[in-house]
Amino acid sequence: MKILYYHRFLKKTETNALPGHFFNGVLGMEEFGIKVSYLENSYLGNRIILAIKVAIQVIFQSESFDLIYGSTPYGLELVVLLRSLGLFRKPIVVWHHRAIKPASKPLINRLLKLYYSGFDKIPMFTTKHIEESQRANLIEKNKMMQIQWGPDAEYFDQIMMGKEKPLNTTFCSTGRENRDFPTLIHAFSRLPQSNLIIYTTKVHGKMNNEKLLMDYAKRYPNVDFTLVDTKNSNRFLANEVYNSLCAVVSCNEHNYTVGLTSLVEAMALKTAIITSDNPYFPFDVEKEGFGIKVKYNDVEGWTKAINYLTENPEIAKEMGLKGRKFVDEKYNLLLLTSSIARSFFEVLGRPLPTGLKAAEKSTLQAS
């Protein structure tokens, strides 16, 4: 089998520098007899122009392929539309990061239903998105599938190798997207015995993180922040998370899994977690025993959670070990890769290879 993989930003040359979950499982496809070609296009302008450019690239692709696999539908819209009209024959499997929502006008909904018929499978991060999408009645239920977007444990093992996790009072925030830094900082302003280090980008979307942090963070001696380049800082940030007492994931409320990357990477790094209680997360950090949930915008809740782990570092260590156990047994890159590979064979109507069956069997036995 040959697949054409589309990622809006990442390139094949970056596969050795980044953890495998960023590439949605394609790095392990050869084990299942699947060859991967990369469709690269980092165009940042008009979305319609991007869709036209990508469609031209797909249609005139020099290498043959059986299926298109995308990390996002952004840029693939025209190809999907051509497939829905019967003008493009190759199956399309694309991740959706949010639920499919209906429009207010019936005519637009009919057009959307036609468009979504161009997808053969839509992986989603959480069953909540699938449930919400079903209510929209724009796509067949059997086309949606919840995939465990688990972290690349081997990548983080290399970072932790030969190092003892220290016990300290440092809390680490590494996210950039829709982060609620004011609530987090206000909580730490009440706890001078606990230290917060924030690593983020200068801007993200409409959020000017630098300006916000300059206004807030520098008021308090136990709060510090550093602006980083996300593409070149993954190993550095992973080291910082591993060397902290706890990873903090304080987010604004949105209808998707904001904060999930920081969450799963902290789990792989054996680090306890305090997180905003995002109902779109695919698992419950408190129920599983490796984290604490705090309501959105709840300064008092954050203060109590931070103080609890500061005063009980042995509990934080135990949480970190439980998080890694959860990754090893139930939520990892092997599961992600095998689940996606299985969907490819199902869409193409081909029998599952022995290697895929063996991988799934070993994963089930481990869990």
Tab-separated table of C-alpha atoms in Angstrom:
chain	number	residue	atom	x	y	z
A	1	MET	CA	0.000	0.000	0.000
A	2	LYS	CA	1.146	3.550	-0.748
A	3	ILE	CA	-0.342	6.582	0.989
A	4	LEU	CA	0.108	10.301	0.412
A	5	TYR	CA	0.437	12.111	3.739
A	6	TYR	CA	-0.556	15.756	4.017
A	7	HIS	CA	0.522	17.948	6.917
A	8	ARG	CA	-0.114	21.646	6.684
A	9	PHE	CA	3.158	22.655	8.354
A	10	LEU	CA	5.552	19.765	9.030
A	11	LYS	CA	7.920	18.262	6.466
A	12	LYS	CA	9.544	14.883	5.971
A	13	THR	CA	12.937	16.378	6.887
A	14	GLU	CA	11.622	17.083	10.401
A	15	THR	CA	10.678	13.489	11.243
A	16	ASN	CA	13.931	12.814	13.115
A	17	ALA	CA	13.705	15.970	15.237
A	18	LEU	CA	10.117	15.697	16.457
A	19	PRO	CA	8.174	13.060	18.424
A	20	GLY	CA	6.200	10.660	16.254
A	21	HIS	CA	2.744	11.668	17.457
A	22	PHE	CA	3.144	14.998	15.634
A	23	PHE	CA	3.019	12.975	12.400
A	24	ASN	CA	-0.143	11.100	13.389
A	25	GLY	CA	1.385	7.636	13.244
A	26	VAL	CA	2.844	7.614	9.708
A	27	LEU	CA	6.432	7.076	10.882
A	28	GLY	CA	5.670	3.457	11.814
A	29	MET	CA	3.662	2.502	8.726
A	30	GLU	CA	6.415	0.571	6.964
A	31	GLU	CA	6.091	-2.135	9.611
A	32	PHE	CA	2.643	-2.844	8.186
A	33	GLY	CA	3.702	-2.757	4.545
A	34	ILE	CA	2.601	0.844	3.990
A	35	LYS	CA	4.869	3.224	2.082
A	36	VAL	CA	4.433	6.934	2.856
A	37	SER	CA	4.984	9.853	0.489
A	38	TYR	CA	4.735	13.423	1.811
A	39	LEU	CA	2.633	16.211	0.346
A	40	GLU	CA	4.277	19.341	1.688
A	41	ASN	CA	2.779	22.809	1.507
A	42	SER	CA	3.289	25.471	4.172
A	43	TYR	CA	1.448	28.233	2.301
A	44	LEU	CA	-0.044	30.655	4.851
A	45	GLY	CA	-2.178	32.890	2.642
A	46	ASN	CA	-5.725	32.641	1.363
A	47	ARG	CA	-7.422	29.317	2.154
A	48	ILE	CA	-9.021	29.010	-1.287
A	49	ILE	CA	-5.657	29.513	-3.002
A	50	LEU	CA	-4.118	26.890	-0.701
A	51	ALA	CA	-6.881	24.401	-1.570
A	52	ILE	CA	-6.282	24.965	-5.298
A	53	LYS	CA	-2.514	24.559	-4.899
A	54	VAL	CA	-2.903	21.347	-2.912
A	55	ALA	CA	-5.412	19.928	-5.401
A	56	ILE	CA	-2.972	20.591	-8.262
A	57	GLN	CA	-0.184	18.901	-6.295
A	58	VAL	CA	-2.385	15.864	-5.649
A	59	ILE	CA	-3.648	15.513	-9.213
A	60	PHE	CA	-0.182	15.868	-10.734
A	61	GLN	CA	1.630	13.854	-8.042
A	62	SER	CA	4.566	12.046	-9.666
A	63	GLU	CA	4.411	9.062	-7.299
A	64	SER	CA	1.449	6.724	-7.390
A	65	PHE	CA	-0.596	6.319	-4.215
A	66	ASP	CA	-3.656	4.431	-3.000
A	67	LEU	CA	-5.007	6.850	-0.389
A	68	ILE	CA	-4.655	10.378	1.006
A	69	TYR	CA	-4.075	10.735	4.749
A	70	GLY	CA	-4.229	14.216	6.268
A	71	SER	CA	-3.553	15.729	9.676
A	72	THR	CA	-6.186	18.404	8.949
A	73	PRO	CA	-8.803	19.166	6.282
A	74	TYR	CA	-7.377	22.684	5.999
A	75	GLY	CA	-6.053	22.823	2.435
A	76	LEU	CA	-7.650	19.571	1.294
A	77	GLU	CA	-11.138	21.017	0.770
A	78	LEU	CA	-11.058	21.014	-3.039
A	79	VAL	CA	-9.726	17.455	-3.218
A	80	VAL	CA	-12.495	16.337	-0.845
A	81	LEU	CA	-15.102	18.143	-2.929
A	82	LEU	CA	-13.827	16.477	-6.108
A	83	ARG	CA	-14.108	13.113	-4.353
A	84	SER	CA	-17.673	13.865	-3.253
A	85	LEU	CA	-18.560	14.629	-6.908
A	86	GLY	CA	-16.954	11.412	-8.145
A	87	LEU	CA	-14.153	13.279	-9.937
A	88	PHE	CA	-11.374	11.989	-7.662
A	89	ARG	CA	-11.206	8.258	-6.997
A	90	LYS	CA	-8.676	7.824	-4.192
A	91	PRO	CA	-10.006	7.393	-0.617
A	92	ILE	CA	-9.422	10.238	1.847
A	93	VAL	CA	-8.760	9.813	5.588
A	94	VAL	CA	-8.389	13.113	7.474
A	95	TRP	CA	-8.273	14.134	11.134
A	96	HIS	CA	-10.851	16.608	12.437
A	97	HIS	CA	-9.897	18.595	15.543
A	98	ARG	CA	-13.414	19.778	16.295
A	99	ALA	CA	-16.927	18.415	15.973
A	100	ILE	CA	-18.793	18.789	12.700
A	101	LYS	CA	-21.413	21.490	13.165
A	102	PRO	CA	-24.584	22.155	11.150
A	103	ALA	CA	-25.325	25.483	9.485
A	104	SER	CA	-28.445	27.529	10.175
A	105	LYS	CA	-29.747	27.314	6.597
A	106	PRO	CA	-31.052	24.044	5.063
A	107	LEU	CA	-29.457	24.720	1.666
A	108	ILE	CA	-26.004	25.115	3.219
A	109	ASN	CA	-26.526	21.899	5.177
A	110	ARG	CA	-27.284	20.048	1.944
A	111	LEU	CA	-24.047	21.367	0.469
A	112	LEU	CA	-22.141	20.413	3.612
A	113	LYS	CA	-23.606	16.908	3.471
A	114	LEU	CA	-22.350	16.596	-0.097
A	115	TYR	CA	-18.913	17.865	0.928
A	116	TYR	CA	-18.566	15.489	3.891
A	117	SER	CA	-19.480	12.553	1.657
A	118	GLY	CA	-16.010	13.053	0.160
A	119	PHE	CA	-14.346	11.739	3.342
A	120	ASP	CA	-13.924	7.979	3.706
A	121	LYS	CA	-12.819	8.105	7.359
A	122	ILE	CA	-12.520	10.934	9.865
A	123	PRO	CA	-10.358	10.204	12.924
A	124	MET	CA	-11.229	12.322	15.959
A	125	PHE	CA	-9.476	12.812	19.278
A	126	THR	CA	-12.462	12.171	21.520
A	127	THR	CA	-15.853	10.457	21.528
A	128	LYS	CA	-17.445	13.760	22.590
A	129	HIS	CA	-16.638	15.189	19.162
A	130	ILE	CA	-18.173	12.141	17.496
A	131	GLU	CA	-21.343	12.447	19.579
A	132	GLU	CA	-21.695	16.149	18.730
A	133	SER	CA	-21.003	15.459	15.035
A	134	GLN	CA	-23.699	12.792	14.931
A	135	ARG	CA	-26.285	15.356	16.013
A	136	ALA	CA	-25.354	17.501	13.010
A	137	ASN	CA	-26.502	14.682	10.702
A	138	LEU	CA	-24.029	15.707	7.999
A	139	ILE	CA	-21.919	12.570	7.815
A	140	GLU	CA	-22.462	8.854	8.261
A	141	LYS	CA	-21.687	7.595	11.761
A	142	ASN	CA	-19.451	4.766	10.535
A	143	LYS	CA	-17.115	7.242	8.857
A	144	MET	CA	-16.054	8.753	12.186
A	145	MET	CA	-13.635	6.996	14.525
A	146	GLN	CA	-12.071	7.931	17.847
A	147	ILE	CA	-8.310	7.371	17.791
A	148	GLN	CA	-6.082	7.338	20.849
A	149	TRP	CA	-3.586	10.061	19.946
A	150	GLY	CA	-0.903	8.721	22.245
A	151	PRO	CA	2.644	10.070	22.704
A	152	ASP	CA	5.886	8.736	21.268
A	153	ALA	CA	7.174	7.084	24.453
A	154	GLU	CA	10.521	6.085	22.908
A	155	TYR	CA	11.285	9.719	22.064
A	156	PHE	CA	10.798	10.731	25.697
A	157	ASP	CA	12.669	7.685	26.985
A	158	GLN	CA	15.768	9.008	25.223
A	159	ILE	CA	15.366	12.321	27.038
A	160	MET	CA	14.965	10.677	30.454
A	161	MET	CA	17.735	8.104	29.928
A	162	GLY	CA	20.300	8.118	32.723
A	163	LYS	CA	18.628	10.984	34.588
A	164	GLU	CA	16.971	10.873	37.976
A	165	LYS	CA	13.805	12.939	38.195
A	166	PRO	CA	14.446	15.666	40.787
A	167	LEU	CA	12.050	16.595	43.573
A	168	ASN	CA	11.563	20.356	43.710
A	169	THR	CA	8.858	23.017	43.835
A	170	THR	CA	8.992	24.018	40.162
A	171	PHE	CA	5.852	23.888	38.019
A	172	CYS	CA	6.242	24.017	34.254
A	173	SER	CA	3.871	25.314	31.553
A	174	THR	CA	4.850	24.593	27.923
A	175	GLY	CA	1.732	25.367	25.862
A	176	ARG	CA	1.103	28.225	23.487
A	177	GLU	CA	-2.452	27.769	22.248
A	178	ASN	CA	-5.383	29.417	24.054
A	179	ARG	CA	-3.586	29.343	27.396
A	180	ASP	CA	-5.080	31.048	30.449
A	181	PHE	CA	-1.888	32.536	31.845
A	182	PRO	CA	-3.557	35.208	34.043
A	183	THR	CA	-5.444	32.634	36.161
A	184	LEU	CA	-2.292	30.543	36.534
A	185	ILE	CA	-0.110	33.484	37.497
A	186	HIS	CA	-2.645	34.850	39.995
A	187	ALA	CA	-2.634	31.460	41.724
A	188	PHE	CA	1.168	31.460	42.002
A	189	SER	CA	1.133	35.028	43.312
A	190	ARG	CA	-0.447	33.571	46.465
A	191	LEU	CA	2.195	30.838	46.792
A	192	PRO	CA	5.699	32.361	47.031
A	193	GLN	CA	7.085	28.952	48.075
A	194	SER	CA	6.161	27.483	44.648
A	195	ASN	CA	7.829	28.444	41.377
A	196	LEU	CA	6.285	28.727	37.916
A	197	ILE	CA	8.220	28.660	34.650
A	198	ILE	CA	6.248	29.417	31.477
A	199	TYR	CA	7.584	28.486	28.045
A	200	THR	CA	5.507	29.745	25.147
A	201	THR	CA	5.693	31.502	21.795
A	202	LYS	CA	5.637	35.247	21.249
A	203	VAL	CA	2.228	35.089	19.599
A	204	HIS	CA	-0.291	32.422	18.690
A	205	GLY	CA	-3.219	33.314	16.502
A	206	LYS	CA	-4.781	36.447	17.954
A	207	MET	CA	-3.094	36.004	21.340
A	208	ASN	CA	-0.040	38.146	22.032
A	209	ASN	CA	1.536	35.931	24.691
A	210	GLU	CA	4.577	38.160	25.086
A	211	LYS	CA	2.563	41.283	25.900
A	212	LEU	CA	0.280	39.401	28.257
A	213	LEU	CA	3.182	37.839	30.149
A	214	MET	CA	5.096	41.106	30.333
A	215	ASP	CA	2.014	42.642	31.962
A	216	TYR	CA	1.518	39.812	34.475
A	217	ALA	CA	4.462	37.571	35.123
A	218	LYS	CA	7.185	40.051	35.963
A	219	ARG	CA	5.254	41.304	38.987
A	220	TYR	CA	6.101	38.184	40.962
A	221	PRO	CA	9.602	36.827	41.762
A	222	ASN	CA	8.416	33.193	41.723
A	223	VAL	CA	7.054	33.481	38.154
A	224	ASP	CA	9.285	33.489	35.083
A	225	PHE	CA	8.710	33.048	31.371
A	226	THR	CA	10.744	32.330	28.257
A	227	LEU	CA	9.673	32.742	24.633
A	228	VAL	CA	10.675	29.805	22.451
A	229	ASP	CA	10.629	28.624	18.838
A	230	THR	CA	8.335	25.596	18.949
A	231	LYS	CA	9.952	23.746	16.026
A	232	ASN	CA	13.422	23.789	17.533
A	233	SER	CA	12.680	23.424	21.228
A	234	ASN	CA	10.935	20.081	21.703
A	235	ARG	CA	13.805	18.287	23.430
A	236	PHE	CA	14.600	21.317	25.553
A	237	LEU	CA	10.983	21.654	26.673
A	238	ALA	CA	10.706	17.935	27.391
A	239	ASN	CA	13.769	18.217	29.663
A	240	GLU	CA	12.181	21.148	31.482
A	241	VAL	CA	8.947	19.213	32.046
A	242	TYR	CA	10.840	16.156	33.282
A	243	ASN	CA	12.872	18.291	35.690
A	244	SER	CA	9.774	19.905	37.183
A	245	LEU	CA	7.548	18.736	40.015
A	246	CYS	CA	4.418	19.124	37.906
A	247	ALA	CA	3.222	20.175	34.460
A	248	VAL	CA	0.474	22.821	34.516
A	249	VAL	CA	-1.991	23.057	31.619
A	250	SER	CA	-4.157	26.119	32.228
A	251	CYS	CA	-6.397	26.826	29.225
A	252	ASN	CA	-9.270	28.981	28.122
A	253	GLU	CA	-12.548	27.218	27.415
A	254	HIS	CA	-12.917	25.995	23.827
A	255	ASN	CA	-14.830	23.226	22.092
A	256	TYR	CA	-11.842	21.005	21.336
A	257	THR	CA	-8.941	19.253	23.061
A	258	VAL	CA	-6.873	22.366	23.760
A	259	GLY	CA	-3.905	21.369	25.954
A	260	LEU	CA	-3.846	17.686	24.929
A	261	THR	CA	-0.288	17.737	23.549
A	262	SER	CA	1.153	19.169	26.782
A	263	LEU	CA	-0.919	16.669	28.737
A	264	VAL	CA	0.176	13.483	26.971
A	265	GLU	CA	3.815	14.537	26.786
A	266	ALA	CA	3.912	15.157	30.550
A	267	MET	CA	2.424	11.692	31.060
A	268	ALA	CA	5.178	10.128	28.941
A	269	LEU	CA	7.748	12.086	30.985
A	270	LYS	CA	6.501	10.675	34.312
A	271	THR	CA	5.370	14.110	35.461
A	272	ALA	CA	2.262	14.909	37.499
A	273	ILE	CA	-0.333	17.183	35.935
A	274	ILE	CA	-2.676	19.954	37.004
A	275	THR	CA	-5.003	20.856	34.167
A	276	SER	CA	-8.082	22.851	33.324
A	277	ASP	CA	-11.084	20.539	33.367
A	278	ASN	CA	-11.545	20.272	29.602
A	279	PRO	CA	-14.520	17.955	28.908
A	280	TYR	CA	-13.080	17.198	25.459
A	281	PHE	CA	-10.053	15.348	26.835
A	282	PRO	CA	-10.288	11.641	25.917
A	283	PHE	CA	-9.561	10.512	29.484
A	284	ASP	CA	-10.042	11.746	33.055
A	285	VAL	CA	-6.705	12.598	34.715
A	286	GLU	CA	-8.192	12.417	38.224
A	287	LYS	CA	-10.011	9.136	37.660
A	288	GLU	CA	-6.838	7.582	36.270
A	289	GLY	CA	-4.804	8.935	39.196
A	290	PHE	CA	-2.139	10.976	37.440
A	291	GLY	CA	-3.461	14.503	37.709
A	292	ILE	CA	-5.715	17.133	39.249
A	293	LYS	CA	-8.505	18.958	37.401
A	294	VAL	CA	-9.410	22.605	38.027
A	295	LYS	CA	-12.454	24.458	36.734
A	296	TYR	CA	-11.929	27.169	34.134
A	297	ASN	CA	-10.857	30.574	35.525
A	298	ASP	CA	-10.731	29.158	39.077
A	299	VAL	CA	-7.820	30.890	40.820
A	300	GLU	CA	-8.728	29.345	44.179
A	301	GLY	CA	-8.840	25.864	42.675
A	302	TRP	CA	-5.419	26.307	41.091
A	303	THR	CA	-4.014	27.662	44.347
A	304	LYS	CA	-5.194	24.616	46.302
A	305	ALA	CA	-3.910	22.134	43.706
A	306	ILE	CA	-0.483	23.769	43.428
A	307	ASN	CA	-0.096	23.998	47.203
A	308	TYR	CA	-1.158	20.357	47.630
A	309	LEU	CA	1.560	19.024	45.326
A	310	THR	CA	4.157	21.459	46.677
A	311	GLU	CA	3.574	20.082	50.157
A	312	ASN	CA	3.321	16.466	48.937
A	313	PRO	CA	6.090	15.871	46.371
A	314	GLU	CA	5.915	12.105	46.913
A	315	ILE	CA	2.293	12.157	45.706
A	316	ALA	CA	3.365	14.142	42.638
A	317	LYS	CA	5.997	11.479	41.913
A	318	GLU	CA	3.416	8.710	42.264
A	319	MET	CA	1.076	10.556	39.887
A	320	GLY	CA	3.856	10.823	37.326
A	321	LEU	CA	4.500	7.080	37.442
A	322	LYS	CA	0.776	6.359	37.020
A	323	GLY	CA	0.657	8.644	33.998
A	324	ARG	CA	3.523	6.805	32.326
A	325	LYS	CA	1.911	3.444	33.123
A	326	PHE	CA	-1.266	4.667	31.416
A	327	VAL	CA	0.789	5.620	28.355
A	328	ASP	CA	2.597	2.281	28.220
A	329	GLU	CA	-0.590	0.240	28.529
A	330	LYS	CA	-3.428	2.230	26.990
A	331	TYR	CA	-2.445	5.433	25.228
A	332	ASN	CA	0.645	5.408	23.035
A	333	LEU	CA	2.043	5.864	19.538
A	334	LEU	CA	1.857	2.145	18.713
A	335	LEU	CA	-1.908	2.164	19.323
A	336	LEU	CA	-2.244	5.333	17.271
A	337	THR	CA	-0.256	3.877	14.376
A	338	SER	CA	-1.972	0.491	14.331
A	339	SER	CA	-5.455	2.036	14.579
A	340	ILE	CA	-4.788	4.384	11.669
A	341	ALA	CA	-3.205	1.601	9.603
A	342	ARG	CA	-6.242	-0.597	10.229
A	343	SER	CA	-8.511	2.172	8.914
A	344	PHE	CA	-6.484	2.337	5.684
A	345	PHE	CA	-6.921	-1.383	5.014
A	346	GLU	CA	-10.623	-1.195	5.847
A	347	VAL	CA	-11.210	1.782	3.529
A	348	LEU	CA	-9.390	0.054	0.669
A	349	GLY	CA	-11.154	-3.243	1.354
A	350	ARG	CA	-7.887	-5.105	1.821
A	351	PRO	CA	-7.123	-7.858	4.358
A	352	LEU	CA	-5.155	-6.869	7.450
A	353	PRO	CA	-1.464	-7.874	7.275
A	354	THR	CA	-0.010	-10.253	9.854
A	355	GLY	CA	2.214	-7.514	11.294
A	356	LEU	CA	-0.750	-5.307	12.063
A	357	LYS	CA	-2.671	-8.097	13.761
A	358	ALA	CA	0.394	-9.010	15.843
A	359	ALA	CA	0.949	-5.397	16.914
A	360	GLU	CA	-2.653	-5.017	18.023
A	361	LYS	CA	-2.548	-8.346	19.842
A	362	SER	CA	0.594	-7.425	21.799
A	363	THR	CA	-0.896	-4.061	22.729
A	364	LEU	CA	-4.089	-5.682	24.026
A	365	GLN	CA	-2.074	-8.182	26.070
A	366	ALA	CA	-0.040	-5.345	27.624
A	367	SER	CA	-3.179	-3.519	28.684
